[in-house]
C-alpha positions as semicolon CSV with decimal commas, in nm:
position;residue;x (nm);y (nm);z (nm)
1;M;0,025;0,022;0,002
2;V;0,290;0,259;0,092
3;V;0,465;0,157;-0,209
4;L;0,128;0,227;-0,416
5;I;0,066;0,590;-0,244
6;K;0,446;0,652;-0,342
7;I;0,340;0,579;-0,717
8;V;0,031;0,811;-0,708
9;Q;0,184;1,077;-0,516
10;V;0,501;1,076;-0,802
11;I;0,250;1,094;-1,094
12;F;0,053;1,366;-0,917
13;A;0,383;1,568;-0,861
14;L;0,475;1,522;-1,253
15;S;0,098;1,599;-1,330
16;I;0,139;1,914;-1,221
17;L;0,484;2,003;-1,363
18;V;0,364;1,888;-1,704
19;L;0,042;2,097;-1,709
20;A;0,193;2,369;-1,604
21;H;0,502;2,371;-1,883
22;E;0,198;2,269;-2,152
23;L;-0,006;2,579;-2,042
24;G;0,294;2,790;-2,083
25;H;0,330;2,653;-2,443
26;F;-0,055;2,726;-2,480
27;L;-0,120;3,036;-2,362
28;F;0,123;3,239;-2,535
29;A;0,017;3,069;-2,905
30;K;-0,327;3,170;-2,769
31;L;-0,203;3,527;-2,710
32;F;0,011;3,509;-3,058
33;K;-0,369;3,315;-3,226
34;T;-0,204;3,019;-3,313
35;R;-0,417;2,750;-3,348
36;V;-0,429;2,439;-3,070
37;N;-0,554;2,114;-3,185
38;K;-0,525;1,923;-2,853
39;F;-0,433;1,994;-2,488
40;Y;-0,422;1,664;-2,289
41;L;-0,274;1,593;-1,955
42;F;-0,175;1,212;-2,023
43;F;-0,111;1,027;-2,319
44;N;-0,408;0,899;-2,510
45;P;-0,275;0,647;-2,761
46;Y;-0,571;0,438;-2,901
47;F;-0,854;0,646;-2,716
48;S;-0,897;0,878;-2,447
49;I;-1,065;0,893;-2,076
50;M;-1,173;1,265;-2,157
51;R;-1,211;1,458;-2,448
52;A;-1,397;1,808;-2,430
53;K;-1,453;2,073;-2,731
54;K;-1,647;2,432;-2,722
55;I;-1,833;2,434;-3,033
56;D;-2,125;2,716;-3,135
57;G;-2,102;2,810;-2,793
58;K;-2,162;2,526;-2,613
59;W;-1,939;2,262;-2,463
60;R;-1,933;1,912;-2,560
61;F;-1,778;1,605;-2,353
62;K;-1,653;1,253;-2,459
63;F;-1,565;0,961;-2,205
64;F;-1,397;0,681;-2,318
65;S;-1,383;0,809;-2,667
66;R;-1,134;0,610;-2,942
67;N;-0,912;0,851;-3,127
68;L;-1,016;0,934;-3,495
69;P;-0,748;1,025;-3,802
70;T;-0,755;1,322;-3,943
71;Y;-0,558;1,174;-4,242
72;E;-0,691;0,879;-4,405
73;G;-0,334;0,776;-4,635
74;N;-0,167;1,080;-4,739
75;N;-0,439;1,344;-4,776
76;K;-0,622;1,521;-4,501
77;I;-0,986;1,411;-4,487
78;D;-1,233;1,702;-4,562
79;V;-1,427;1,803;-4,321
80;N;-1,736;1,880;-4,487
81;T;-1,800;1,550;-4,564
82;L;-1,804;1,429;-4,212
83;P;-2,097;1,388;-4,011
84;E;-2,277;1,686;-3,828
85;D;-2,189;1,573;-3,457
86;D;-1,851;1,480;-3,541
87;W;-1,603;1,686;-3,352
88;R;-1,361;1,699;-3,668
89;R;-1,571;1,931;-3,838
90;H;-1,486;2,223;-3,629
91;P;-1,035;2,213;-3,630
92;E;-1,022;2,593;-3,535
93;N;-1,144;2,478;-3,173
94;T;-0,920;2,340;-2,934
95;E;-0,977;1,988;-2,815
96;Y;-0,887;1,914;-2,446
97;G;-0,892;1,618;-2,255
98;I;-0,701;1,345;-2,038
99;G;-0,520;1,083;-2,138
100;W;-0,487;0,709;-1,955
101;L;-0,139;0,708;-1,985
102;P;0,023;0,893;-1,714
103;L;0,388;0,981;-1,842
104;G;0,318;1,339;-1,901
105;G;0,089;1,528;-2,154
106;Y;0,091;1,795;-2,433
107;C;-0,027;2,094;-2,636
108;A;-0,002;2,010;-3,002
109;I;0,009;2,333;-3,193
110;A;-0,052;2,344;-3,546
111;G;0,206;2,409;-3,744
112;M;0,475;2,315;-3,477
113;I;0,720;2,008;-3,512
114;D;0,732;1,774;-3,217
115;E;0,621;1,436;-3,082
116;S;0,230;1,538;-3,036
117;M;0,186;1,645;-3,439
118;D;0,101;1,436;-3,776
119;K;0,380;1,462;-3,961
120;E;0,152;1,448;-4,260
121;A;0,029;1,875;-4,181
122;M;0,380;1,952;-4,239
123;K;0,367;1,890;-4,627
124;L;0,031;2,099;-4,656
125;P;0,080;2,463;-4,742
126;P;0,129;2,702;-4,485
127;Q;-0,156;2,881;-4,288
128;P;-0,188;3,187;-4,109
129;Y;-0,278;3,036;-3,734
130;E;0,003;2,779;-3,755
131;F;0,372;2,825;-3,527
132;R;0,552;2,805;-3,835
133;T;0,400;3,155;-4,015
134;K;0,466;3,341;-3,711
135;P;0,757;3,581;-3,690
136;A;1,042;3,479;-3,488
137;W;1,009;3,635;-3,169
138;Q;0,670;3,490;-3,148
139;R;0,784;3,185;-3,156
140;F;1,056;3,208;-2,940
141;F;0,756;3,253;-2,689
142;I;0,614;2,998;-2,735
143;M;0,840;2,747;-2,713
144;F;0,988;2,937;-2,391
145;G;0,638;2,947;-2,195
146;G;0,668;2,590;-2,108
147;V;1,024;2,687;-1,875
148;L;0,856;3,055;-1,774
149;F;0,550;2,832;-1,600
150;N;0,786;2,609;-1,453
151;F;0,969;2,883;-1,306
152;I;0,637;3,041;-1,210
153;L;0,504;2,759;-1,086
154;A;0,797;2,688;-0,858
155;V;0,783;3,086;-0,746
156;L;0,433;3,005;-0,562
157;L;0,555;2,673;-0,431
158;Y;0,824;2,847;-0,330
159;G;0,597;3,118;-0,176
160;A;0,341;2,864;-0,020
161;I;0,579;2,672;0,159
162;M;0,684;2,965;0,279
163;N;0,343;3,104;0,401
164;V;0,233;2,832;0,577
165;W;0,564;2,680;0,720
166;G;0,844;3,004;0,710
167;D;1,169;2,962;0,708
168;E;1,420;2,763;0,933
169;Y;1,724;2,635;0,951
170;L;2,085;2,709;1,159
171;R;2,284;2,987;1,043
172;N;2,667;2,852;0,983
173;E;2,775;3,100;1,260
174;D;2,516;2,940;1,538
175;A;2,729;2,653;1,494
176;I;2,885;2,726;1,831
177;Y;3,072;2,357;1,822
178;G;3,182;2,375;1,468
179;I;3,185;2,075;1,239
180;A;3,196;1,674;1,263
181;V;3,437;1,538;0,983
182;N;3,449;1,232;0,757
183;D;3,715;1,005;0,626
184;L;3,741;1,250;0,339
185;S;3,700;1,591;0,508
186;Y;3,997;1,478;0,720
187;E;4,186;1,358;0,434
188;I;4,180;1,741;0,270
189;G;4,241;1,876;0,661
190;F;3,984;1,942;0,776
191;R;3,884;1,846;1,187
192;N;3,596;1,799;1,445
193;G;3,537;2,086;1,554
194;D;3,626;2,336;1,281
195;R;3,464;2,614;1,234
196;I;3,472;2,707;0,863
197;L;3,427;3,083;0,830
198;D;3,410;3,104;0,421
199;F;3,489;2,965;0,095
200;D;3,715;3,183;-0,103
201;G;3,609;3,510;0,131
202;V;3,268;3,413;0,054
203;P;3,075;3,301;0,426
204;T;2,778;3,061;0,409
205;E;2,463;3,160;0,570
206;N;2,324;2,810;0,688
207;F;2,528;2,554;0,794
208;A;2,342;2,335;0,609
209;M;2,452;2,434;0,264
210;L;2,832;2,397;0,366
211;Q;2,905;2,129;0,147
212;V;2,711;2,200;-0,145
213;D;2,865;2,599;-0,133
214;M;3,168;2,478;-0,154
215;V;3,144;2,202;-0,432
216;R;2,925;2,462;-0,685
217;S;3,156;2,767;-0,620
218;Q;3,488;2,523;-0,691
219;A;3,634;2,686;-0,408
220;E;3,998;2,696;-0,373
221;K;3,997;2,787;0,037
222;A;3,872;2,768;0,342
223;R;3,893;2,936;0,631
224;V;3,859;2,776;0,957
225;L;3,843;2,855;1,277
226;R;3,989;2,599;1,528
227;G;4,029;2,663;1,893
228;E;4,146;3,019;1,893
229;D;4,334;2,971;1,563
230;T;4,261;3,083;1,221
231;L;4,354;2,869;0,952
232;T;4,363;2,834;0,601
233;I;4,273;2,494;0,427
234;S;4,383;2,451;0,054
235;I;4,078;2,216;-0,115
236;D;4,268;2,068;-0,437
237;P;4,025;2,077;-0,747
238;Q;4,089;1,691;-0,801
239;Y;3,816;1,618;-0,503
240;I;3,540;1,742;-0,613
241;A;3,431;1,466;-0,777
242;A;3,477;1,294;-0,484
243;I;3,329;1,502;-0,259
244;L;3,034;1,523;-0,475
245;N;2,986;1,130;-0,410
246;T;3,037;1,195;-0,022
247;P;2,693;1,290;0,158
248;G;2,816;1,440;0,506
249;M;3,141;1,588;0,532
250;F;3,050;1,850;0,729
251;D;2,754;1,666;0,978
252;L;2,670;1,913;1,283
253;A;2,872;1,884;1,566
254;F;2,647;1,846;1,891
255;P;2,756;1,718;2,307
256;F;2,604;1,371;2,431
257;V;2,347;1,436;2,600
258;V;2,191;1,127;2,702
259;G;1,813;1,169;2,609
260;G;1,682;0,799;2,662
261;F;1,735;0,449;2,705
262;A;1,659;0,176;2,458
263;E;1,422;-0,047;2,579
264;G;1,611;-0,303;2,738
265;S;1,936;-0,073;2,788
266;I;2,265;-0,256;2,929
267;N;2,306;0,086;3,089
268;A;1,941;0,132;3,265
269;D;2,118;0,082;3,588
270;S;2,434;0,215;3,518
271;G;2,365;0,541;3,734
272;L;2,332;0,706;3,442
273;E;2,029;0,964;3,397
274;I;1,819;1,137;3,116
275;G;2,003;1,454;3,089
276;D;2,349;1,395;3,160
277;E;2,687;1,501;2,929
278;I;2,914;1,264;2,868
279;K;3,236;1,472;2,881
280;G;3,501;1,223;2,856
281;I;3,596;0,823;2,782
282;D;3,838;0,639;3,004
283;S;4,004;0,994;3,126
284;I;4,076;1,108;2,759
285;S;3,874;1,432;2,712
286;M;3,606;1,458;2,457
287;F;3,211;1,596;2,423
288;L;3,087;1,579;2,080
289;A;2,828;1,263;2,028
290;Q;3,037;1,200;1,695
291;E;3,328;1,172;1,888
292;I;3,234;0,966;2,173
293;R;3,077;0,738;1,968
294;K;3,431;0,622;1,752
295;E;3,579;0,622;2,041
296;L;3,327;0,365;2,196
297;A;3,393;0,160;1,862
298;N;3,742;0,086;2,021
299;H;3,577;-0,065;2,348
300;K;3,306;-0,349;2,184
301;E;3,212;-0,604;2,449
302;S;3,396;-0,445;2,731
303;S;3,329;-0,157;2,973
304;V;3,474;0,220;3,013
305;S;3,452;0,458;3,285
306;A;3,265;0,828;3,129
307;T;3,295;1,107;3,260
308;V;3,005;1,225;3,314
309;S;2,881;1,631;3,376
310;R;2,565;1,651;3,598
311;N;2,434;2,023;3,739
312;G;2,762;2,128;3,690
313;D;2,956;1,834;3,904
314;L;3,181;1,584;3,729
315;I;3,130;1,237;3,813
316;D;3,252;0,896;3,627
317;I;3,035;0,622;3,548
318;P;3,104;0,288;3,454
319;L;2,904;0,181;3,135
320;Q;2,860;-0,162;2,923
321;V;2,963;-0,107;2,592
322;D;2,778;-0,403;2,350
323;S;2,947;-0,564;2,061
324;A;2,804;-0,321;1,823
325;G;3,004;-0,030;2,002
326;M;2,708;0,113;2,186
327;I;2,597;0,170;2,497
328;Q;2,241;0,164;2,453
329;V;2,124;0,524;2,517
330;M;1,918;0,764;2,305
331;L;2,133;1,144;2,228
332;D;1,910;1,444;2,299
333;T;1,906;1,529;1,951
334;D;1,658;1,879;2,011
335;L;1,887;2,138;1,872
336;T;1,677;2,388;2,046
337;K;1,865;2,333;2,344
338;F;2,201;2,363;2,164
339;F;2,156;2,586;1,912
340;T;2,021;2,936;1,832
341;I;1,745;2,847;1,488
342;T;1,684;3,089;1,270
343;I;1,316;3,155;1,172
344;H;1,208;3,430;0,919
345;D;0,812;3,412;0,943
346;Y;0,592;3,551;0,580
347;N;0,310;3,668;0,525
348;F;0,105;3,639;0,152
349;L;0,304;3,932;0,029
350;T;0,660;3,857;0,159
351;A;0,651;3,478;0,083
352;I;0,566;3,513;-0,277
353;P;0,944;3,742;-0,362
354;A;1,116;3,527;-0,064
355;G;0,954;3,255;-0,338
356;C;1,157;3,417;-0,627
357;K;1,436;3,445;-0,488
358;R;1,505;3,062;-0,377
359;A;1,380;2,944;-0,728
360;W;1,601;3,209;-0,880
361;N;1,908;3,101;-0,665
362;N;1,856;2,802;-0,762
363;V;1,841;2,823;-1,144
364;R;2,159;2,971;-1,023
365;N;2,298;2,696;-0,866
366;Y;2,193;2,446;-1,132
367;V;2,411;2,657;-1,377
368;Q;2,712;2,656;-1,153
369;E;2,605;2,296;-1,141
370;L;2,664;2,289;-1,506
371;G;2,975;2,474;-1,526
372;L;3,103;2,178;-1,286
373;L;2,954;1,870;-1,561
374;I;3,173;2,103;-1,808
375;S;3,513;2,142;-1,639
376;P;3,823;1,943;-1,669
377;K;4,035;2,029;-1,398
378;T;3,734;1,907;-1,127
379;K;3,651;1,554;-1,321
380;A;3,265;1,587;-1,230
381;Y;3,144;1,468;-1,508
382;K;3,257;1,145;-1,346
383;S;3,027;1,209;-1,116
384;V;2,668;1,297;-1,339
385;G;2,462;1,117;-1,068
386;S;2,557;1,327;-0,818
387;L;2,470;1,640;-0,939
């Protein structure tokens, strides 16, 4: 059932995108008095679920009707010979419909060569209502309309999201414990607890965008605050391809605060309490959750002495470590307890400009990613899937 729901969700999302795209072509075609033969959501080989057409000022509908040809061999059918109730007698009016194959949709514009067009129509003399007879600037807007309307849809969706939920994120400067590194970021030169100040002199506002900004800008240097020292780390462009395939280079570092115990935890009766903060393992000072997890992995199926901070006092508590290197406690992951979370609220009037800004930033980011793709020094073309 879950799989079916997800399939329906994907089809619904794609349908909205396709509908907006084809609507852009449709409206510009109508604006420039270009005939639109058909406007369909979903494809309709052989038959359509629903058809609608305005004939003599009245809307007519058909359901589960088969497709009818407009040509017999290489000859266009003379519409005057067709029955009075045959919709083909009114080619000047657009036929709207819903197909049965949910893989997209189409807008069939007279005189435009695309996947929906009857190629035989191009053998006939050009007509003033056809796309191919329109001035170049009108043809441009008819073709560009699909992309434009997809952008407008993105603006509206982002605006709606911001109007309802706002924008909530952790600013990079508020990540007071710095980053937690993986093997790749360690190899490049970053260390746990580093606070990244900027890439090539450009600071990052959103902590979650650190890795993305580093890659998209093809940064050559990063300034970090390590303890009280400011250091510069050089980033070899050859790392870019590996970075694209390595998520989690800059995880958020945060303290190891006990948030609860796993069911049947081996340390439920150890004396450890919810709210305790582990400050060290076996007299080795450490407090970041990522560092403590790594250290515990070295003590599988044994015991350790944990230095714990409780109400301002430091106490030592013996803890058991299971075969997976875990002490079977749950971390307190409520970030609002450790960090200042930035929240921007928007009303209807301010949400639309904010949505436009976000949509434009995404377009700009896509252009930067294309730059990565064609850059020989980064070899990102070997990691197209990550882009």
